[in-house]
Short mmCIF file of C-alpha atoms in Angstrom, two decimals:
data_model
loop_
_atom_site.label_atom_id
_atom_site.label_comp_id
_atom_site.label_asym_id
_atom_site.label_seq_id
_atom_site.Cartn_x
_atom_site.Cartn_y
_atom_site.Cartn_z
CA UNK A 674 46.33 -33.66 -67.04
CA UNK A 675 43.30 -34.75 -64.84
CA UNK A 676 45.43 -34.54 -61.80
CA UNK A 677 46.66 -30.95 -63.06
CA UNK A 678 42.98 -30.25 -63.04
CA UNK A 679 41.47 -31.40 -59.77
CA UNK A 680 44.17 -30.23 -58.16
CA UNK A 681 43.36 -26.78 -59.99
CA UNK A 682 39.94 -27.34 -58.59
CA UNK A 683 40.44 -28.21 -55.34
CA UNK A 684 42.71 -24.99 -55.01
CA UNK A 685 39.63 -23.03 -56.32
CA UNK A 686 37.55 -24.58 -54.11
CA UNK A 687 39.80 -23.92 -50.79
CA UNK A 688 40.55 -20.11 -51.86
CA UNK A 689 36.62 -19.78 -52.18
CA UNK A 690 35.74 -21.06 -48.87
CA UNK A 691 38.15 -19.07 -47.16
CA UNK A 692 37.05 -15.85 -48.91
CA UNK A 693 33.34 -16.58 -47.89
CA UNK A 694 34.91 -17.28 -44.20
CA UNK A 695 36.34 -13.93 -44.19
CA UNK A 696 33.18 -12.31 -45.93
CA UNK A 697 31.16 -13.93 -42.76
CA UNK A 698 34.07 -12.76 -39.77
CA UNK A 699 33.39 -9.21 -41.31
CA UNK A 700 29.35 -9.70 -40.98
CA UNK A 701 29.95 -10.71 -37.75
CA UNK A 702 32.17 -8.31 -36.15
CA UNK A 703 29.83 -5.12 -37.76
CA UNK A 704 26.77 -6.80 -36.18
CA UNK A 705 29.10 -7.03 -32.63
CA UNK A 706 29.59 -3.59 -33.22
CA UNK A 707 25.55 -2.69 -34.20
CA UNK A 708 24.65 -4.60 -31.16
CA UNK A 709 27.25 -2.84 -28.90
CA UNK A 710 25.94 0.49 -29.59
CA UNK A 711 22.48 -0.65 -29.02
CA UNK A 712 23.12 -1.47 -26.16
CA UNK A 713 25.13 1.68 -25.16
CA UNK A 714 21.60 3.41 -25.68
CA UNK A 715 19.58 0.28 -23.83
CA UNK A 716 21.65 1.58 -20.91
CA UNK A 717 21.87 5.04 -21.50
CA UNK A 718 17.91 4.72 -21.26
CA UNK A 719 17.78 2.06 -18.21
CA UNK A 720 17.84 5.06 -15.72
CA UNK A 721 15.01 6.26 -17.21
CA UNK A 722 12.80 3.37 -17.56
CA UNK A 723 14.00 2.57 -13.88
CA UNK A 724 11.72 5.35 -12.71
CA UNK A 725 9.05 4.61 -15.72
CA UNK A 726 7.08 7.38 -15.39
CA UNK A 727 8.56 11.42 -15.78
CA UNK A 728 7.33 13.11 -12.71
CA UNK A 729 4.43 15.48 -12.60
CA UNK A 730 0.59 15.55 -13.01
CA UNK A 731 -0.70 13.90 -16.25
CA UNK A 732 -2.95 16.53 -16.11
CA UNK A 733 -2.60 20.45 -17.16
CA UNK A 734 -2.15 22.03 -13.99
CA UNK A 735 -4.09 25.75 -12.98
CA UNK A 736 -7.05 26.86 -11.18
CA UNK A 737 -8.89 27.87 -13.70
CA UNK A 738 -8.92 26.99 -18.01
CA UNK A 739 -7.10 30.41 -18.42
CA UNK A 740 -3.94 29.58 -16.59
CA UNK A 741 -4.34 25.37 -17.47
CA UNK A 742 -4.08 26.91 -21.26
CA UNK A 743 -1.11 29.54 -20.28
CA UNK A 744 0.93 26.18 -18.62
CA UNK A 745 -0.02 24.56 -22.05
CA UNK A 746 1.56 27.28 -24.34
CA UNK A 747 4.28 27.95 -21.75
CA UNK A 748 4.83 24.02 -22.12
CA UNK A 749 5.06 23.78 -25.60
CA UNK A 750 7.64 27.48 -25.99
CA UNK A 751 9.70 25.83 -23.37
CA UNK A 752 10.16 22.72 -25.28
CA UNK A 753 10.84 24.76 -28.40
CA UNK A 754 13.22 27.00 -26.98
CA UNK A 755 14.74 24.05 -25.35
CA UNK A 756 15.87 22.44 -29.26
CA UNK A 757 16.82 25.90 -30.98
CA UNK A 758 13.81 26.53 -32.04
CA UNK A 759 11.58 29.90 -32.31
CA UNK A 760 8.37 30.27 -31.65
CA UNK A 761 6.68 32.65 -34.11
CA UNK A 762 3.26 33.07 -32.37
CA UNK A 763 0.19 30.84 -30.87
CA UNK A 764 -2.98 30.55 -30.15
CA UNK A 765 -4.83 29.23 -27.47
CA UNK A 766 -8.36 27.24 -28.40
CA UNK A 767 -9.98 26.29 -25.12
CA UNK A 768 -13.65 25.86 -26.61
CA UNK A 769 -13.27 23.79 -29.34
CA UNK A 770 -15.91 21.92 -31.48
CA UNK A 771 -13.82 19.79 -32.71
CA UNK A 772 -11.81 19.01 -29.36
CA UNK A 773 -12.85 16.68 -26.75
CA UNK A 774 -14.55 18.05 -23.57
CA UNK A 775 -11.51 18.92 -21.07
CA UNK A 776 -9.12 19.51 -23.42
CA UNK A 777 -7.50 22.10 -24.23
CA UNK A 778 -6.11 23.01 -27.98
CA UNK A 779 -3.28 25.21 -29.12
CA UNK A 780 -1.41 26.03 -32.55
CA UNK A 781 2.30 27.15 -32.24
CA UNK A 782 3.99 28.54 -35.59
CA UNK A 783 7.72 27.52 -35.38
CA UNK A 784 11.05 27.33 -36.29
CA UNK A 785 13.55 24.43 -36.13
CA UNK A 786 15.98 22.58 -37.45
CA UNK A 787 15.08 19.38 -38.86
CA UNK A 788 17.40 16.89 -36.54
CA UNK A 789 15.67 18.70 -34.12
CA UNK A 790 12.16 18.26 -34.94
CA UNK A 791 12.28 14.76 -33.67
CA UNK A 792 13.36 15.51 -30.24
CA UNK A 793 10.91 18.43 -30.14
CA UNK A 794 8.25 15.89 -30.47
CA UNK A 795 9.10 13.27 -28.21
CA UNK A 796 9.71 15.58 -25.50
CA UNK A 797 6.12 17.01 -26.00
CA UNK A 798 4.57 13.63 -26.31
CA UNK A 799 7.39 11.77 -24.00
CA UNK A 800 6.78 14.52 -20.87
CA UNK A 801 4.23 15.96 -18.37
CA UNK A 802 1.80 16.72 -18.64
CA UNK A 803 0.34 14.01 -21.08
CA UNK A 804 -0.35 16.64 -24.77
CA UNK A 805 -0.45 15.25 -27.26
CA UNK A 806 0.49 16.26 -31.32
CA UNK A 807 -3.25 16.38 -32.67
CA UNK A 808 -1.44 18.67 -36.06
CA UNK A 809 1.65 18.57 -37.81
CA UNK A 810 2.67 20.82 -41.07
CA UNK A 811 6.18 21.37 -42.01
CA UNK A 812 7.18 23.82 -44.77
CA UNK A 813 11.11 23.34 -45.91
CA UNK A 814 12.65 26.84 -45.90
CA UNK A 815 13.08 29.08 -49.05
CA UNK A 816 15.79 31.36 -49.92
CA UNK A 817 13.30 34.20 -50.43
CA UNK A 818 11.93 33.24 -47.33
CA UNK A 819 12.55 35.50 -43.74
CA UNK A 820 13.50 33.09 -42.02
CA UNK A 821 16.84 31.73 -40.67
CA UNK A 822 18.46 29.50 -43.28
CA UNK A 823 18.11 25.75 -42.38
CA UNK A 824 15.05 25.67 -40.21
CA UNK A 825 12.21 24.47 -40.83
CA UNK A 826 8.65 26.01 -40.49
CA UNK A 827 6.55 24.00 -38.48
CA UNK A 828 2.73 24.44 -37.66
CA UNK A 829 2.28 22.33 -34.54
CA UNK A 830 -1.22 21.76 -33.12
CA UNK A 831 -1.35 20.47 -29.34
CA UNK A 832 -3.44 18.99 -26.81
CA UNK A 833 -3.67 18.28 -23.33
CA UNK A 834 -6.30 17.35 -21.03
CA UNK A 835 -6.72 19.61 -17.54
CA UNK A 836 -9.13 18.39 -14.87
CA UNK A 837 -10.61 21.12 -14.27
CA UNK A 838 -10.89 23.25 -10.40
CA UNK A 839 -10.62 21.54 -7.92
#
């Protein structure tokens, strides 16, 4: 009977270790395949990083604050357009109290789709000129609402910094 019984056990004990070895080969071959498609976007991104910087002036370009804050609003509608999105109007605050000196302020009312929201604000943050996302307010959409089903209604308040004439 006791050899019935440790041989009982040690059949438990080899079944159990080889379960946990094949638990552990399946841990390991989803993190191979989590590390292979980080580094599919390492690479995807090395040709960027290559050149480190995106070219243009960190600065809002123009002659004088007028056209500095038209490339500013033209910057942030391109971006928008670029993702799907609409822009529903803006506004252009080039004396601000509450803005730095040489900056220039703008609120854009929007419409996008939330997996594109992200990419709309790395691209405005990520590009050039340097602006920067000084206000964010998103409303979900409504059924009653106007709008196009599935987007989102976004308030977006930007900045960028312009040198001035030269």
């Amino acid at each position: 009977m006791a050899y019935v019984g440790l041989v009982i056990m040690l059949l438990f004990t080899v079944v159990t270790s080889i379960s946990d070895l094949i638990d552990q080969r399946s841990e390991v071959a989803a993190a191979v395949t989590m590390l292979e498609q980080l580094g599919g976007h390492r690479a995807a991104a090395k040709p960027n990083a290559e050149g480190a910087m995106p070219a243009g002036s960190p600065y809002l370009e123009g002659a004088t604050v007028t056209i500095a804050g038209a490339t500013l609003l033209q910057r942030v509608a391109n971006a928008v357009t670029k993702f799907g999105g609409n822009v529903l109007s803006t506004q252009l605050d080039v004396q601000s109290s509450s803005s730095k000196p040489g900056f220039l302020s703008m609120i854009a009312s929007c419409e996008i789709e939330q997996p594109q929201l992200q990419e709309l604000l790395y691209d405005i943050e990520a590009g050039m000129p340097f602006l920067f996302v000084d206000q964010l307010v998103v409303q979900t959409p409504t059924t009653s609402s106007g709008s196009q089903p599935g987007k989102l209604r976004v308030l977006l308040g930007v900045s960028g910094q312009w040198r001035g004439a030269k």
